[in-house]
C-alpha cells in the first residue's frame, strides 16, 4: 500500500484471523472461530471486542445449533456498511468504478470514457468518477477511506507504481500518489488480473481454498495464482503467465517474441486476425466472427476450437505445476463459451495429470463491474497487515 | 513424520528461526541473527541458550568484524557432529545409503543390491544397510535417531505411507512403520525428487531463496518447487509435474496417456527407443547412443537436441508460472550435458517471459549419494515443527 492515509484496521494476529474468516465466510460462532483459527475461545472473544466496539462486527441473536446442544451461541458477523471501498478499473479508453461494502458487495457503479490515455487524464477522470460514486449516498461519502485500482501491466503494489503497462503505454507512473492527490483517499494499485483473483479468492469461488487459480481470456490471456493462501508474485515479479506457456513449438509468433504461446493462438485478437485472413474479409468484427462460428462456418468454428484447445492445454499445465483446488476461467471471450467451452474442457481433461484432474474448472462471463470490484477487494485487503494470511491460509495452515 | 520416536528438537518460533538460519547459512553473529529473524538480540540469546546447552550450537571465538566496529562478537555455529542422520534411496534394484551430519555433510555411504522389489525385502535390506552404516563409527551408532527415505512415487510424508509407486509397483505401503520396526529409528518418507529439493534448498544452491525449482532428468522427468520457502504439494498431491507439461500437441503419446509431454519426448527411455528405431539396431544401450551422438551421428545427435528443446520449453513454463529465483537441473541424463545443455539453455531463453528470463538455470550431474542425502535432509527437517518455515522463508518473508 503506497499511501499512509489508512493504516491496517487490525494488526494483532488473533484479530486478523477472526476478521479475515468472518469477511470471507459470513457469520460464525465463537466456538467455530476458535476451532478454525486454533485460538482459545477467550482469545477469540478478546480479539472480537475492539472490532465490535468499532462497529465492524456485531453479535447475531442467539441460536441453538441443535436440540440439546448446550447453551445458545451468538454468532459473530461483519457489519457490511461499516466501511465502503471504491474500486476502479482503468482500461485504455474507459474508467469503470464501483462502491463496495466490507464484504465486496457492489452498491453503486459508474463508467466514463477516457479520451486521452495519459496518467494525468486518467487521474483527473478517476477523481470525477469517485466524486460521482460517493455522491450517490451520504453513507458512501462518510464511510469511504480507501480506493483500489486495477489495471493492466506490471504493478508494484507496495510503492503504488505502475512499472510498465504495455496496453496503456505507461512506464514508471506513481499512480497511487497521483490518485491520492485527485481523490483524497488512500490508494492501492494492483495488476487487474491479480485484483480479480483477490476478489474471487476472498469473496467468490475461491473462498476456503489454499491453492486457487483464475484465468482471464480476451484480447490477452492472463492468470493469477494463490498458493498457501497468498497471491504468487514470483521472484522477478513474473508468475502465472499462462498466456505465455508454449503449447505448440510450430505455432505462430507471439508479441513476446516466442512461438506457440497460448496467447498467440487463443487471444481474441489472434482469432479475429486469422478468420479475417481465412475469409479474405479484413473488415470482420469479433462479433461477426462469433456469429459465423455459431452459424457453423468451418473456418470460424475450427478457429475457436483451436483456441479453446490451446487454453485447455495451458490450464492443464498450470494445474500440473501448481495443483490448485479449483480454477475459474473468466473474461470477455467467455461470451463465446458455447464455442470455446467444450474444447477447453476436453483439452484440460486430456492433459491434466493423475489426481490433478480432480481440480474443477468453471467458466463464466466477466462483467466490467467485476473488474472494478477487484480494485475494491485489494482496498479491503489493506485493512490487514501486508503479509497477513487469508482466511484460507489461516484454516489450511 | 510418522513415527513418535523423535519429537521436534525445537518448537518455539524463535528457536526454530535461529537453528534454521544457522543450519542453512553457517556461523552468524547474534546481531546478524537478530537482524535476519526480526527478533531482539535478547530473544536470540534466549533462543540459543538451550541449543548451546544441548550441544547443538557453540560459540566461535570472538572476532571483530571491522576495525573500530565496537566490542567483539562471538558468532554462533552448529555443531555438525551433535547428531547424525541416515538417508536412504530405494530404487527398483538397489538401496543407497548415507550417514550425514547436521548440516547434511556426507560422512559414510553404502549400497546394496535389492533382489526382490517388495516392501518386506526392501525393509529387511534397509535394516542391514543401516546397521552397516552405523557400524562405521561409534559416534554414528550413538548419535543417530532418525532415518529419512527417498523413493519414487506418491508418498504421504505425514503418515509415512507410500500411496503409489508406479516404478516399484507398490501401493498403500506403510513404509515408515516397516522401517521403524527394521531399524529402531524414527522414519520419515518422502518422494525422492522432493527430498532432493529439500536438500538443495536447505543445504545447496537453493539456500536463501524463497522460490526455488529443481528438475531431474533421466528415465523420468521430475521436478519439485519451493514457494514462499515451503515445498509445494498441490491441493490433490500433484504439483511440479514438469514431465507432464505438453510441449507439442503433435508429439508422441506419453505413458500418462496424453500427447507431447516433456517426458514422452525427453526421457532417456524415449531417446533410446527412438534411436534404436532410427538406426534399426534394437540392442543399442544408452551409453552407445550417447557415444553415437558424440561421434556426430545425426540421428542420435538430433534426437538429444530435440529432447533438450522439450526440457528447456518445460522449464521455461515452470519459470513463467512460478517465478523461481533459480532452477537447478540434475539427474543421470546430465552426464550427457554436452548433448543436452545447449538446446535446454536455448529453448529456455527463447521461452522465458520478460523478467523471468533473469532466473539462472544451472545443470549438474547427480551422483547416487545425493539421492541418499536427500533422504537425510528430510530427516534433518524433522528436527523442526512440521510447518516451520525454512531459513529462506524466515528472512524473505
CSV table of C-alpha atoms in Angstrom, one decimal, chain B residues 54-367:
chain,number,residue,atom,x,y,z
B,54,UNK,CA,22.2,-29.4,24.4
B,55,UNK,CA,25.3,-29.2,22.4
B,56,UNK,CA,23.7,-28.3,19.1
B,57,UNK,CA,25.2,-24.9,18.9
B,58,UNK,CA,28.5,-23.4,20.1
B,59,UNK,CA,30.1,-20.1,20.2
B,60,UNK,CA,33.0,-19.4,17.9
B,61,UNK,CA,36.0,-17.4,19.3
B,62,UNK,CA,35.3,-13.7,19.4
B,63,UNK,CA,36.0,-11.8,16.2
B,64,UNK,CA,36.0,-8.1,15.3
B,65,UNK,CA,34.1,-7.7,12.0
B,66,UNK,CA,35.9,-4.4,11.2
B,67,UNK,CA,38.4,-2.2,12.9
B,68,UNK,CA,36.7,0.0,15.4
B,69,UNK,CA,33.4,-1.9,14.9
B,70,UNK,CA,32.7,-2.0,18.7
B,71,UNK,CA,33.0,-4.8,21.1
B,72,UNK,CA,34.0,-8.2,19.7
B,73,UNK,CA,31.2,-10.6,18.8
B,74,UNK,CA,31.1,-14.4,19.2
B,75,UNK,CA,29.3,-15.9,16.2
B,76,UNK,CA,27.1,-18.9,16.8
B,77,UNK,CA,27.6,-22.1,14.8
B,78,UNK,CA,26.1,-25.5,14.5
B,79,UNK,CA,28.0,-28.5,15.9
B,80,UNK,CA,27.8,-30.7,12.9
B,81,UNK,CA,28.6,-34.0,14.8
B,82,UNK,CA,26.0,-33.4,17.5
B,83,UNK,CA,23.5,-35.7,15.7
B,84,UNK,CA,23.7,-37.9,12.6
B,85,UNK,CA,21.0,-38.9,10.1
B,86,UNK,CA,20.8,-41.8,7.9
B,87,UNK,CA,19.4,-41.2,4.4
B,88,UNK,CA,18.4,-44.0,2.0
B,89,UNK,CA,17.2,-44.1,-1.5
B,90,UNK,CA,15.2,-47.1,-2.5
B,91,UNK,CA,15.4,-47.8,-6.3
B,92,UNK,CA,13.9,-50.7,-8.2
B,93,UNK,CA,17.1,-52.9,-7.8
B,94,UNK,CA,19.4,-51.1,-5.3
B,95,UNK,CA,19.3,-49.4,-2.0
B,96,UNK,CA,21.7,-46.5,-1.5
B,97,UNK,CA,22.5,-45.2,2.0
B,98,UNK,CA,24.4,-42.3,3.5
B,99,UNK,CA,25.2,-41.1,7.0
B,100,UNK,CA,25.0,-37.3,7.1
B,101,UNK,CA,25.8,-34.8,9.8
B,102,UNK,CA,23.6,-32.0,11.0
B,103,UNK,CA,24.5,-29.8,8.0
B,104,UNK,CA,23.9,-32.6,5.5
B,105,UNK,CA,27.6,-33.3,5.0
B,106,UNK,CA,28.0,-36.9,3.8
B,107,UNK,CA,30.1,-38.9,6.3
B,108,UNK,CA,29.7,-42.5,5.1
B,109,UNK,CA,28.0,-44.3,2.2
B,110,UNK,CA,26.9,-47.8,1.3
B,111,UNK,CA,24.9,-49.5,-1.5
B,112,UNK,CA,23.3,-53.0,-1.7
B,113,UNK,CA,21.5,-54.8,-4.5
B,114,UNK,CA,17.8,-55.3,-4.0
B,115,UNK,CA,16.9,-58.7,-5.3
B,116,UNK,CA,13.1,-58.6,-4.9
B,117,UNK,CA,11.4,-55.2,-5.1
B,118,UNK,CA,8.8,-55.9,-2.4
B,119,UNK,CA,8.3,-53.7,0.7
B,120,UNK,CA,9.3,-56.5,3.0
B,121,UNK,CA,12.5,-57.3,1.2
B,122,UNK,CA,13.3,-53.6,0.9
B,123,UNK,CA,12.7,-53.1,4.6
B,124,UNK,CA,15.0,-56.0,5.6
B,125,UNK,CA,17.7,-54.7,3.3
B,126,UNK,CA,17.4,-51.2,4.6
B,127,UNK,CA,17.8,-52.7,8.1
B,128,UNK,CA,21.1,-54.4,7.1
B,129,UNK,CA,22.3,-51.3,5.3
B,130,UNK,CA,21.6,-49.0,8.3
B,131,UNK,CA,23.5,-51.5,10.5
B,132,UNK,CA,26.5,-51.4,8.2
B,133,UNK,CA,26.5,-47.6,8.1
B,134,UNK,CA,26.1,-47.1,11.8
B,135,UNK,CA,28.9,-49.7,12.4
B,136,UNK,CA,31.3,-47.5,10.5
B,137,UNK,CA,31.9,-45.2,13.5
B,138,UNK,CA,30.7,-45.5,17.1
B,139,UNK,CA,29.7,-41.8,17.0
B,140,UNK,CA,27.1,-42.7,14.3
B,141,UNK,CA,25.6,-45.5,16.4
B,142,UNK,CA,25.3,-43.3,19.4
B,143,UNK,CA,24.3,-40.1,17.6
B,144,UNK,CA,21.6,-41.3,15.2
B,145,UNK,CA,17.9,-41.3,15.9
B,146,UNK,CA,16.4,-40.7,12.6
B,147,UNK,CA,16.2,-42.3,9.1
B,148,UNK,CA,15.0,-40.4,6.0
B,149,UNK,CA,13.8,-42.4,3.0
B,150,UNK,CA,13.6,-41.1,-0.6
B,151,UNK,CA,11.8,-43.0,-3.2
B,152,UNK,CA,9.8,-42.7,-6.4
B,153,UNK,CA,6.1,-42.2,-6.3
B,154,UNK,CA,3.2,-40.5,-4.5
B,155,UNK,CA,4.3,-40.5,-0.8
B,156,UNK,CA,2.4,-39.1,2.1
B,157,UNK,CA,5.1,-37.8,4.4
B,158,UNK,CA,2.7,-37.2,7.3
B,159,UNK,CA,1.6,-40.8,7.6
B,160,UNK,CA,4.8,-42.4,6.3
B,161,UNK,CA,2.8,-44.2,3.6
B,162,UNK,CA,3.7,-44.9,0.0
B,163,UNK,CA,0.3,-44.3,-1.7
B,164,UNK,CA,1.5,-45.4,-5.1
B,165,UNK,CA,4.9,-46.0,-6.7
B,166,UNK,CA,4.5,-46.9,-10.4
B,167,UNK,CA,8.1,-47.7,-10.8
B,168,UNK,CA,8.3,-50.0,-7.8
B,169,UNK,CA,4.8,-51.3,-8.2
B,170,UNK,CA,3.9,-50.5,-4.6
B,171,UNK,CA,0.5,-49.3,-3.4
B,172,UNK,CA,-0.5,-48.2,0.1
B,173,UNK,CA,2.6,-49.4,1.9
B,174,UNK,CA,3.1,-48.2,5.5
B,175,UNK,CA,6.8,-47.9,4.8
B,176,UNK,CA,7.7,-45.8,7.8
B,177,UNK,CA,6.3,-48.4,10.2
B,178,UNK,CA,8.0,-51.2,8.4
B,179,UNK,CA,11.3,-49.4,8.6
B,180,UNK,CA,11.0,-48.3,12.2
B,181,UNK,CA,10.5,-52.0,13.0
B,182,UNK,CA,13.5,-52.9,11.0
B,183,UNK,CA,15.9,-50.2,12.2
B,184,UNK,CA,14.6,-48.9,15.6
B,185,UNK,CA,14.9,-45.4,14.2
B,186,UNK,CA,12.3,-42.7,13.7
B,187,UNK,CA,11.5,-42.7,10.0
B,188,UNK,CA,10.4,-40.0,7.5
B,189,UNK,CA,9.5,-41.0,4.0
B,190,UNK,CA,9.3,-38.6,1.1
B,191,UNK,CA,9.2,-38.6,-2.7
B,192,UNK,CA,12.7,-38.7,-4.0
B,193,UNK,CA,12.6,-35.6,-6.1
B,194,UNK,CA,11.0,-33.6,-3.3
B,195,UNK,CA,13.7,-34.9,-0.9
B,196,UNK,CA,16.4,-33.9,-3.2
B,197,UNK,CA,14.8,-30.5,-3.5
B,198,UNK,CA,14.8,-30.1,0.3
B,199,UNK,CA,18.5,-31.0,0.4
B,200,UNK,CA,19.3,-28.5,-2.3
B,201,UNK,CA,17.0,-25.8,-0.8
B,202,UNK,CA,18.4,-26.1,2.8
B,203,UNK,CA,22.0,-27.0,2.1
B,204,UNK,CA,22.8,-26.4,-1.6
B,205,UNK,CA,22.2,-23.9,-4.4
B,206,UNK,CA,18.8,-23.1,-3.1
B,207,UNK,CA,19.9,-21.6,0.2
B,208,UNK,CA,18.4,-18.2,0.8
B,209,UNK,CA,15.8,-18.5,-1.9
B,210,UNK,CA,12.1,-18.2,-1.2
B,211,UNK,CA,11.2,-19.5,-4.7
B,212,UNK,CA,13.2,-22.4,-6.0
B,213,UNK,CA,12.9,-25.2,-8.5
B,214,UNK,CA,14.8,-28.5,-9.1
B,215,UNK,CA,14.3,-30.6,-12.2
B,216,UNK,CA,15.6,-34.1,-12.6
B,217,UNK,CA,16.2,-35.7,-15.9
B,218,UNK,CA,16.7,-39.4,-16.6
B,219,UNK,CA,14.3,-42.3,-17.3
B,220,UNK,CA,11.7,-39.9,-15.9
B,221,UNK,CA,11.5,-36.2,-15.8
B,222,UNK,CA,10.5,-34.8,-12.4
B,223,UNK,CA,10.6,-31.6,-10.5
B,224,UNK,CA,9.7,-30.1,-7.2
B,225,UNK,CA,9.1,-26.5,-6.3
B,226,UNK,CA,9.6,-24.3,-3.3
B,227,UNK,CA,7.2,-21.4,-2.9
B,228,UNK,CA,7.5,-18.9,-0.1
B,229,UNK,CA,10.1,-21.1,1.5
B,230,UNK,CA,7.9,-24.3,1.5
B,231,UNK,CA,7.7,-27.3,-0.7
B,232,UNK,CA,4.7,-27.1,-3.0
B,233,UNK,CA,2.5,-30.1,-2.5
B,234,UNK,CA,-0.6,-29.2,-4.5
B,235,UNK,CA,-4.2,-29.5,-3.4
B,236,UNK,CA,-4.5,-33.0,-4.7
B,237,UNK,CA,-1.0,-34.1,-4.0
B,238,UNK,CA,0.1,-33.3,-7.6
B,239,UNK,CA,2.5,-30.3,-8.2
B,240,UNK,CA,5.6,-29.6,-10.2
B,241,UNK,CA,4.8,-32.1,-12.9
B,242,UNK,CA,7.2,-30.7,-15.4
B,243,UNK,CA,7.5,-34.1,-17.1
B,244,UNK,CA,3.8,-33.9,-18.0
B,245,UNK,CA,3.8,-30.4,-19.4
B,246,UNK,CA,2.6,-30.6,-23.0
B,247,UNK,CA,5.2,-29.0,-25.3
B,248,UNK,CA,4.0,-30.4,-28.6
B,249,UNK,CA,0.4,-31.4,-29.2
B,250,UNK,CA,1.5,-33.5,-32.2
B,251,UNK,CA,4.2,-35.2,-30.1
B,252,UNK,CA,4.3,-38.9,-29.1
B,253,UNK,CA,1.9,-40.5,-26.7
B,254,UNK,CA,3.1,-40.4,-23.1
B,255,UNK,CA,2.7,-43.3,-20.6
B,256,UNK,CA,0.3,-40.9,-18.7
B,257,UNK,CA,-2.0,-41.1,-21.8
B,258,UNK,CA,-1.6,-37.5,-23.0
B,259,UNK,CA,0.4,-36.5,-26.1
B,260,UNK,CA,3.6,-34.4,-26.3
B,261,UNK,CA,4.5,-34.4,-22.6
B,262,UNK,CA,8.1,-33.4,-21.9
B,263,UNK,CA,8.8,-36.9,-20.5
B,264,UNK,CA,7.5,-38.6,-23.7
B,265,UNK,CA,10.0,-36.7,-25.8
B,266,UNK,CA,12.9,-36.2,-23.4
B,267,UNK,CA,13.3,-39.2,-21.0
B,268,UNK,CA,16.3,-41.4,-21.6
B,269,UNK,CA,13.9,-44.2,-22.4
B,270,UNK,CA,12.2,-42.3,-25.1
B,271,UNK,CA,15.6,-41.2,-26.6
B,272,UNK,CA,16.9,-44.8,-26.5
B,273,UNK,CA,13.8,-46.2,-28.1
B,274,UNK,CA,13.8,-43.7,-30.9
B,275,UNK,CA,17.5,-44.1,-31.8
B,276,UNK,CA,17.1,-47.8,-31.8
B,277,UNK,CA,14.3,-47.4,-34.3
B,278,UNK,CA,16.2,-44.9,-36.4
B,279,UNK,CA,19.3,-47.0,-36.6
B,280,UNK,CA,17.4,-50.3,-36.9
B,281,UNK,CA,19.5,-51.5,-34.0
B,282,UNK,CA,17.3,-52.8,-31.2
B,283,UNK,CA,20.2,-53.8,-29.0
B,284,UNK,CA,21.8,-50.3,-28.6
B,285,UNK,CA,22.4,-49.2,-25.0
B,286,UNK,CA,22.0,-45.7,-23.7
B,287,UNK,CA,25.8,-45.4,-23.4
B,288,UNK,CA,26.1,-46.4,-27.0
B,289,UNK,CA,23.5,-43.9,-28.1
B,290,UNK,CA,25.4,-41.2,-26.2
B,291,UNK,CA,28.6,-42.4,-28.0
B,292,UNK,CA,26.9,-42.2,-31.4
B,293,UNK,CA,25.7,-38.7,-30.7
B,294,UNK,CA,29.2,-37.6,-29.5
B,295,UNK,CA,30.6,-39.0,-32.7
B,296,UNK,CA,28.3,-36.7,-34.6
B,297,UNK,CA,25.8,-39.3,-35.9
B,298,UNK,CA,22.9,-37.0,-36.9
B,299,UNK,CA,20.1,-39.4,-35.9
B,300,UNK,CA,21.4,-39.6,-32.3
B,301,UNK,CA,22.7,-36.0,-32.1
B,302,UNK,CA,19.4,-34.5,-33.3
B,303,UNK,CA,17.4,-36.7,-31.0
B,304,UNK,CA,19.3,-35.3,-28.0
B,305,UNK,CA,18.7,-31.8,-29.3
B,306,UNK,CA,15.0,-32.5,-29.6
B,307,UNK,CA,15.0,-33.8,-26.0
B,308,UNK,CA,16.9,-30.8,-24.7
B,309,UNK,CA,14.5,-28.4,-26.5
B,310,UNK,CA,11.5,-30.1,-24.9
B,311,UNK,CA,13.1,-29.9,-21.5
B,312,UNK,CA,14.0,-26.2,-22.0
B,313,UNK,CA,10.5,-25.3,-23.0
B,314,UNK,CA,9.1,-27.2,-20.0
B,315,UNK,CA,11.5,-25.4,-17.6
B,316,UNK,CA,10.5,-22.0,-19.2
B,317,UNK,CA,6.9,-22.9,-18.5
B,318,UNK,CA,7.7,-23.7,-14.8
B,319,UNK,CA,9.5,-20.4,-14.6
B,320,UNK,CA,6.7,-18.4,-16.3
B,321,UNK,CA,4.2,-19.9,-13.9
B,322,UNK,CA,6.0,-19.9,-10.6
B,323,UNK,CA,8.8,-17.3,-11.0
B,324,UNK,CA,11.6,-19.1,-9.0
B,325,UNK,CA,14.8,-17.3,-8.1
B,326,UNK,CA,16.9,-20.1,-9.6
B,327,UNK,CA,16.5,-23.5,-11.2
B,328,UNK,CA,18.8,-26.5,-10.8
B,329,UNK,CA,18.7,-29.2,-13.4
B,330,UNK,CA,20.2,-32.5,-12.3
B,331,UNK,CA,19.9,-36.2,-12.9
B,332,UNK,CA,21.5,-39.2,-14.6
B,333,UNK,CA,21.0,-37.8,-18.1
B,334,UNK,CA,23.1,-34.7,-17.2
B,335,UNK,CA,26.0,-36.9,-17.9
B,336,UNK,CA,25.0,-36.2,-21.5
B,337,UNK,CA,25.2,-32.4,-20.7
B,338,UNK,CA,27.4,-31.8,-23.7
B,339,UNK,CA,24.5,-33.0,-25.9
B,340,UNK,CA,21.5,-31.6,-23.9
B,341,UNK,CA,22.9,-28.5,-22.3
B,342,UNK,CA,22.9,-26.1,-25.2
B,343,UNK,CA,19.4,-27.0,-26.5
B,344,UNK,CA,18.0,-26.8,-23.0
B,345,UNK,CA,19.5,-23.3,-22.4
B,346,UNK,CA,18.5,-22.1,-25.9
B,347,UNK,CA,14.9,-23.2,-25.6
B,348,UNK,CA,14.7,-21.8,-22.1
B,349,UNK,CA,16.0,-18.4,-23.2
B,350,UNK,CA,13.6,-18.4,-26.1
B,351,UNK,CA,10.5,-19.1,-24.0
B,352,UNK,CA,11.1,-17.5,-20.6
B,353,UNK,CA,8.8,-14.5,-20.4
B,354,UNK,CA,10.2,-11.0,-19.7
B,355,UNK,CA,11.9,-10.6,-16.4
B,356,UNK,CA,11.5,-14.3,-15.6
B,357,UNK,CA,14.5,-14.9,-18.0
B,358,UNK,CA,16.7,-13.4,-15.3
B,359,UNK,CA,16.2,-16.7,-13.4
B,360,UNK,CA,19.5,-18.6,-13.7
B,361,UNK,CA,19.5,-22.2,-14.8
B,362,UNK,CA,22.3,-24.5,-13.7
B,363,UNK,CA,22.9,-28.0,-14.8
B,364,UNK,CA,25.0,-30.6,-13.0
B,365,UNK,CA,25.3,-34.3,-12.6
B,366,UNK,CA,23.5,-36.2,-9.8
B,367,UNK,CA,25.7,-38.9,-8.1
